[in-house]
Short mmCIF file of C-alpha atoms in Angstrom, two decimals:
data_model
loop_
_atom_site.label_atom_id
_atom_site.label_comp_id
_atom_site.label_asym_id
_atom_site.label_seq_id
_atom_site.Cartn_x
_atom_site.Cartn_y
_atom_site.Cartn_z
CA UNK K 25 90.78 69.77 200.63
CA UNK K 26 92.77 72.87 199.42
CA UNK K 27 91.89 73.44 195.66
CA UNK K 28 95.36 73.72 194.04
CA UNK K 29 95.34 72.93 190.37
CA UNK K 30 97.87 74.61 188.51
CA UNK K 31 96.00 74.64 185.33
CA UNK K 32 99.59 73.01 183.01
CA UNK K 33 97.88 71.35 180.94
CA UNK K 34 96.59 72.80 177.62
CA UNK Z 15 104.83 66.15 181.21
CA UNK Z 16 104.70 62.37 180.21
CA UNK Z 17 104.68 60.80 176.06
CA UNK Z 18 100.84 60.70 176.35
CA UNK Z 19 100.36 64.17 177.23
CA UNK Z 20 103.20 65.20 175.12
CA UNK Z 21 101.94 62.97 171.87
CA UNK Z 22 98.49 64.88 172.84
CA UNK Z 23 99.69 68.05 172.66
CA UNK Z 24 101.76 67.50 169.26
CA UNK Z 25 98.16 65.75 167.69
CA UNK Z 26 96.14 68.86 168.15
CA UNK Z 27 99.11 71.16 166.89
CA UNK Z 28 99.49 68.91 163.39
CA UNK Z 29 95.34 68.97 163.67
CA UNK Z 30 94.96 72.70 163.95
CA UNK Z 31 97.95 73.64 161.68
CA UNK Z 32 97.16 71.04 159.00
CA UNK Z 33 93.35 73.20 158.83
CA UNK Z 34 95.35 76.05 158.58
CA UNK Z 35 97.91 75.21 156.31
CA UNK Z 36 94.97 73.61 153.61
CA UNK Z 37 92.76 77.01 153.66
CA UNK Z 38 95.82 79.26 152.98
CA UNK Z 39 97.43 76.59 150.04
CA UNK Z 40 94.09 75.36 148.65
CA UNK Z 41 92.05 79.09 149.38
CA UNK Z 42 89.43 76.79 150.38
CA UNK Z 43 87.69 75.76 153.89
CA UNK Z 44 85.17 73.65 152.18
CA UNK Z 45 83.84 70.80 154.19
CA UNK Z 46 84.64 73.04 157.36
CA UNK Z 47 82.59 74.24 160.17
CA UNK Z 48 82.63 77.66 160.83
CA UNK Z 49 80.69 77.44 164.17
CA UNK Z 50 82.99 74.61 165.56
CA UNK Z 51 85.50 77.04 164.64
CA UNK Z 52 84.52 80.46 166.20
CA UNK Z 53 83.88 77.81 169.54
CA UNK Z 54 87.38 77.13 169.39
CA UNK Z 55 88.71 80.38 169.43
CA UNK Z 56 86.37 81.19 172.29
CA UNK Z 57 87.74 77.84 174.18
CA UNK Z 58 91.07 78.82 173.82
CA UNK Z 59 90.61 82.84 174.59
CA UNK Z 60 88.05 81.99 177.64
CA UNK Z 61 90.82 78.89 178.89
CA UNK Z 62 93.77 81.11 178.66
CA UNK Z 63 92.98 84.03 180.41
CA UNK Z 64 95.99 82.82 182.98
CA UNK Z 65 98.75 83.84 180.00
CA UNK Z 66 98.66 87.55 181.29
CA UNK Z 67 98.48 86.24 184.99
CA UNK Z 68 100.98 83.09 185.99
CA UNK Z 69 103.89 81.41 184.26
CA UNK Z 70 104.18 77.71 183.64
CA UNK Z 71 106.94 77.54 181.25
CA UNK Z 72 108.11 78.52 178.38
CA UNK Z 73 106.35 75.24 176.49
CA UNK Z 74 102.86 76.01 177.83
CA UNK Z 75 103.05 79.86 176.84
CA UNK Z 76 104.08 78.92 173.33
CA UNK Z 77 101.68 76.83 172.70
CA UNK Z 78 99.20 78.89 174.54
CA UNK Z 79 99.75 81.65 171.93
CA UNK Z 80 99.65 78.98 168.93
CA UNK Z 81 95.96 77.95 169.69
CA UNK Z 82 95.01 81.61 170.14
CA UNK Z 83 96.66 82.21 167.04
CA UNK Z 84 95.55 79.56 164.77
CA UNK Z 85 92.24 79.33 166.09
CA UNK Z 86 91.88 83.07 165.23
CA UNK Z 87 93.25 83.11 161.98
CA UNK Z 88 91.22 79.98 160.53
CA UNK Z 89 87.86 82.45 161.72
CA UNK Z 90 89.31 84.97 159.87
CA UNK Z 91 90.15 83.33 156.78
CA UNK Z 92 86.79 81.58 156.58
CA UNK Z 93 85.13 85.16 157.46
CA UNK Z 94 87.39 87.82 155.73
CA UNK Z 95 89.69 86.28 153.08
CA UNK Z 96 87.82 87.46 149.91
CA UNK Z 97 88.40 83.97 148.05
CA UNK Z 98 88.38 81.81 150.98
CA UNK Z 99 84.51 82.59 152.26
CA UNK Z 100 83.61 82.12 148.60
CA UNK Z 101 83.84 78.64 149.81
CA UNK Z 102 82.25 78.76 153.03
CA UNK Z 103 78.60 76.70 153.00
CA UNK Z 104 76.43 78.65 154.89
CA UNK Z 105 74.03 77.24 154.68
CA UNK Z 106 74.79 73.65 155.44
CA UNK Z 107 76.27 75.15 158.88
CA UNK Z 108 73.18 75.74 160.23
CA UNK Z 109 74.18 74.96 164.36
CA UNK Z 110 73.61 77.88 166.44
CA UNK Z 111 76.28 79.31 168.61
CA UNK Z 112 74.01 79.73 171.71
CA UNK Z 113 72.63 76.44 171.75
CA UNK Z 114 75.55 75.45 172.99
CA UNK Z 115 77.77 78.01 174.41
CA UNK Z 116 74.53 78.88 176.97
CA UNK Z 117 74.02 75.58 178.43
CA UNK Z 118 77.98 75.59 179.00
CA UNK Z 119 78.19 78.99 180.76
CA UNK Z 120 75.14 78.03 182.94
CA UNK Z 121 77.05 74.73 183.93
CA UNK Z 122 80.13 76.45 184.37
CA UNK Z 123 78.50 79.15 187.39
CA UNK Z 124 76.91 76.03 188.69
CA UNK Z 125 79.87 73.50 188.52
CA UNK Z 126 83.23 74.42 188.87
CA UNK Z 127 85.84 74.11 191.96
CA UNK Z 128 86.37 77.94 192.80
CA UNK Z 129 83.43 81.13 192.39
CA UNK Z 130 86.35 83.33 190.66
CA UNK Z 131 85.61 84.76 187.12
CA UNK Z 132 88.86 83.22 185.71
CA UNK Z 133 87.95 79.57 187.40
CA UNK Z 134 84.64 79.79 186.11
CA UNK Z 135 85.96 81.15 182.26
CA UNK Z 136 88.50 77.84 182.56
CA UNK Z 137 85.49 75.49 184.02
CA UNK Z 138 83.66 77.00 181.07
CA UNK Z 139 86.65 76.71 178.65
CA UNK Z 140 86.40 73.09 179.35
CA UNK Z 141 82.43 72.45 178.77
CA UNK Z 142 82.39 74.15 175.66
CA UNK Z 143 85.80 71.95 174.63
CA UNK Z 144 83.89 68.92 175.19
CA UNK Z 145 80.97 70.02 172.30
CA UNK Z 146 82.54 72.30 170.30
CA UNK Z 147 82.96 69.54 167.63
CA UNK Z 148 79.31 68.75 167.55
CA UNK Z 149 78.38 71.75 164.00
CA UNK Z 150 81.61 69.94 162.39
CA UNK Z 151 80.25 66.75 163.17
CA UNK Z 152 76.95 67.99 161.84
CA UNK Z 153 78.12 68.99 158.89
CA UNK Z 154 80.25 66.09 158.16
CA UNK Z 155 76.85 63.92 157.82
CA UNK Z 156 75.21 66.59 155.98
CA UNK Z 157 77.57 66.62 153.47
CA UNK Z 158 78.61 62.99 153.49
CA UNK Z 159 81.18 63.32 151.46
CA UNK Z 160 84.40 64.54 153.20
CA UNK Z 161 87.47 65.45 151.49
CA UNK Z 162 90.55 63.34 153.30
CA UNK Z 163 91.70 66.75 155.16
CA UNK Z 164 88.87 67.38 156.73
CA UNK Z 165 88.45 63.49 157.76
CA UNK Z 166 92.35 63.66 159.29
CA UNK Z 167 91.70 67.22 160.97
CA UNK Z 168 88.90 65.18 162.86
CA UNK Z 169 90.93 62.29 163.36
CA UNK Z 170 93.40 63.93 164.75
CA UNK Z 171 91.60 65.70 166.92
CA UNK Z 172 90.04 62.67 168.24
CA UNK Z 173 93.68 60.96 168.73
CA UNK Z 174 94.53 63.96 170.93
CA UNK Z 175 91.56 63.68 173.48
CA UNK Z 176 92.10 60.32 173.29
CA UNK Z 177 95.92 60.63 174.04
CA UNK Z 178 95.09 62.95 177.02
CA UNK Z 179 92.43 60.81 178.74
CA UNK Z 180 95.90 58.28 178.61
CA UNK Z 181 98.16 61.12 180.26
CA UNK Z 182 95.71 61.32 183.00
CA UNK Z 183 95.48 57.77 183.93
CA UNK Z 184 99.35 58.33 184.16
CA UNK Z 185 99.19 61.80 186.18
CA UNK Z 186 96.97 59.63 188.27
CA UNK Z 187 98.78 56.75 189.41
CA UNK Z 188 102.38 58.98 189.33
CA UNK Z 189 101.34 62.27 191.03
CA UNK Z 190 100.22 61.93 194.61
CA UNK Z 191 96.85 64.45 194.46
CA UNK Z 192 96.49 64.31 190.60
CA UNK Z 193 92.31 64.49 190.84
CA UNK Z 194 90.56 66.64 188.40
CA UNK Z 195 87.13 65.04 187.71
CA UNK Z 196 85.74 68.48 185.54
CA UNK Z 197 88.71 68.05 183.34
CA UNK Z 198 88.08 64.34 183.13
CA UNK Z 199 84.73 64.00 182.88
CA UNK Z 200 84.48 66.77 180.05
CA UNK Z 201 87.50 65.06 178.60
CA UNK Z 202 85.42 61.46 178.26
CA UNK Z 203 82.50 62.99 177.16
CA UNK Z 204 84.56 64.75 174.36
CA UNK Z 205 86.03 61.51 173.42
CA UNK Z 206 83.09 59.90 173.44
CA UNK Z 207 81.60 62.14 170.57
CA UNK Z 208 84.69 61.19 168.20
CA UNK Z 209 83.52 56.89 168.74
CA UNK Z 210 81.08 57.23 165.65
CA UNK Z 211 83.09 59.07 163.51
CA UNK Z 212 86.12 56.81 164.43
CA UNK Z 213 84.54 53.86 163.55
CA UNK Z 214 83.74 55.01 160.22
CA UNK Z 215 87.19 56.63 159.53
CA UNK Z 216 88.90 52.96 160.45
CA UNK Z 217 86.64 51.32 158.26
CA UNK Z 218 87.29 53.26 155.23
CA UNK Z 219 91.05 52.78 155.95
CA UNK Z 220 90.65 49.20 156.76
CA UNK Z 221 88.31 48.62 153.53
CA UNK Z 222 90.64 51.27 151.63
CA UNK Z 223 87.78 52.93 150.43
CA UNK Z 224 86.72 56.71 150.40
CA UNK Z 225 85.31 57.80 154.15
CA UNK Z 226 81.41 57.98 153.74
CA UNK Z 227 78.97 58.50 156.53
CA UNK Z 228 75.82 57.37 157.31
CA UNK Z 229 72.51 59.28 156.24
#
């Protein structure tokens, strides 16, 4: 699966 | 962003600004660790390599830039304010830097989800989180005796991993492909590294008596 993670958290 | 994550976030502000707010007031960082320290400031420089990069909101950037701030100015206070490192204990804070920051790199190029140097700084950002507490916690049973700050700094800090591990059971069952296992598992382990300390913090609250732990 495509590897997406937005990184929002802190 | 959900009242877990939220009530996270706003724990390890108060945390990170009550430590700062004690050493400038009392001009003394007695009682903290330097080491668990300088790992912060390295978490939060290696984790946010992504502020010069891409934009997640005004929020995130802020705070972004308070962690880097903070977490640098506490280092230099304990390292460069002339009355401040009077009160340093050197030598109680014997845990060395490499011992952990190593074993976290290496797991970092081995484990992570994408081979790109700012992936792998995050993946490592996130490993060296998870034990960065470890020369506070140290020093905490060296010195047994801990002044109420430095007991709520770790508190709190404990309430905020706690309070994320929360957000992401809610992230999970309310986002469709909400599935980080590095952050989580890193996240638990984290937690799990507060469980002694908590139990001895509630029972000198329950038993109103001064925290104390074990030899």
């Amino acid at each position: 699966r495509h590897y997406d993670y937005d990184h929002d958290e802190l | 962003m959900n009242i877990f994550r939220l009530a996270g976030d706003m724990t390890h502000l108060v945390s990170v600004l009550v430590l700062l707010l004690k050493i400038h007031t009392i001009k003394s960082c007695a009682g903290i660790s330097l080491k668990t320290q300088e790992l912060y400031a390295l978490v939060f420089t290696t984790r946010y390599l992504d502020l010069f990069t891409d934009y997640i909101s005004l929020y995130n950037t802020v705070m972004k830039l308070i962690f880097l701030g903070s977490s640098f100015s506490i280092v230099w206070y304990i390292r460069r304010h002339k009355i401040v490192r009077r009160s340093y204990d050197k030598d109680q804070d014997t845990f060395r830097h490499y011992f952990i920051v190593l074993p976290c790199l290496v797991l970092a190029l081995l484990i992570h989800h994408k081979f790109t140097f700012k992936e792998v700084m995050w993946t490592f950002s996130l490993y060296l989180e998870a034990v960065a507490i470890l020369p506070q916690l140290v020093l905490l049973q060296r010195t047994r005796n801990i002044d109420n700050l430095t007991g709520q700094y770790v508190f709190l800090l404990g309430a905020y991993r706690a309070l994320y591990i929360l957000n992401w059971i809610y992230r999970h069952y309310t986002e469709p492909h909400y599935v980080h296992w590095i952050t989580w598992i890193a996240g638990i382990v984290q937690t799990l590294l507060y469980a002694d300390f908590f139990y001895y913090y509630f029972q000198s609250w329950k038993n109103n008596v001064k925290l104390q732990l074990p030899a």
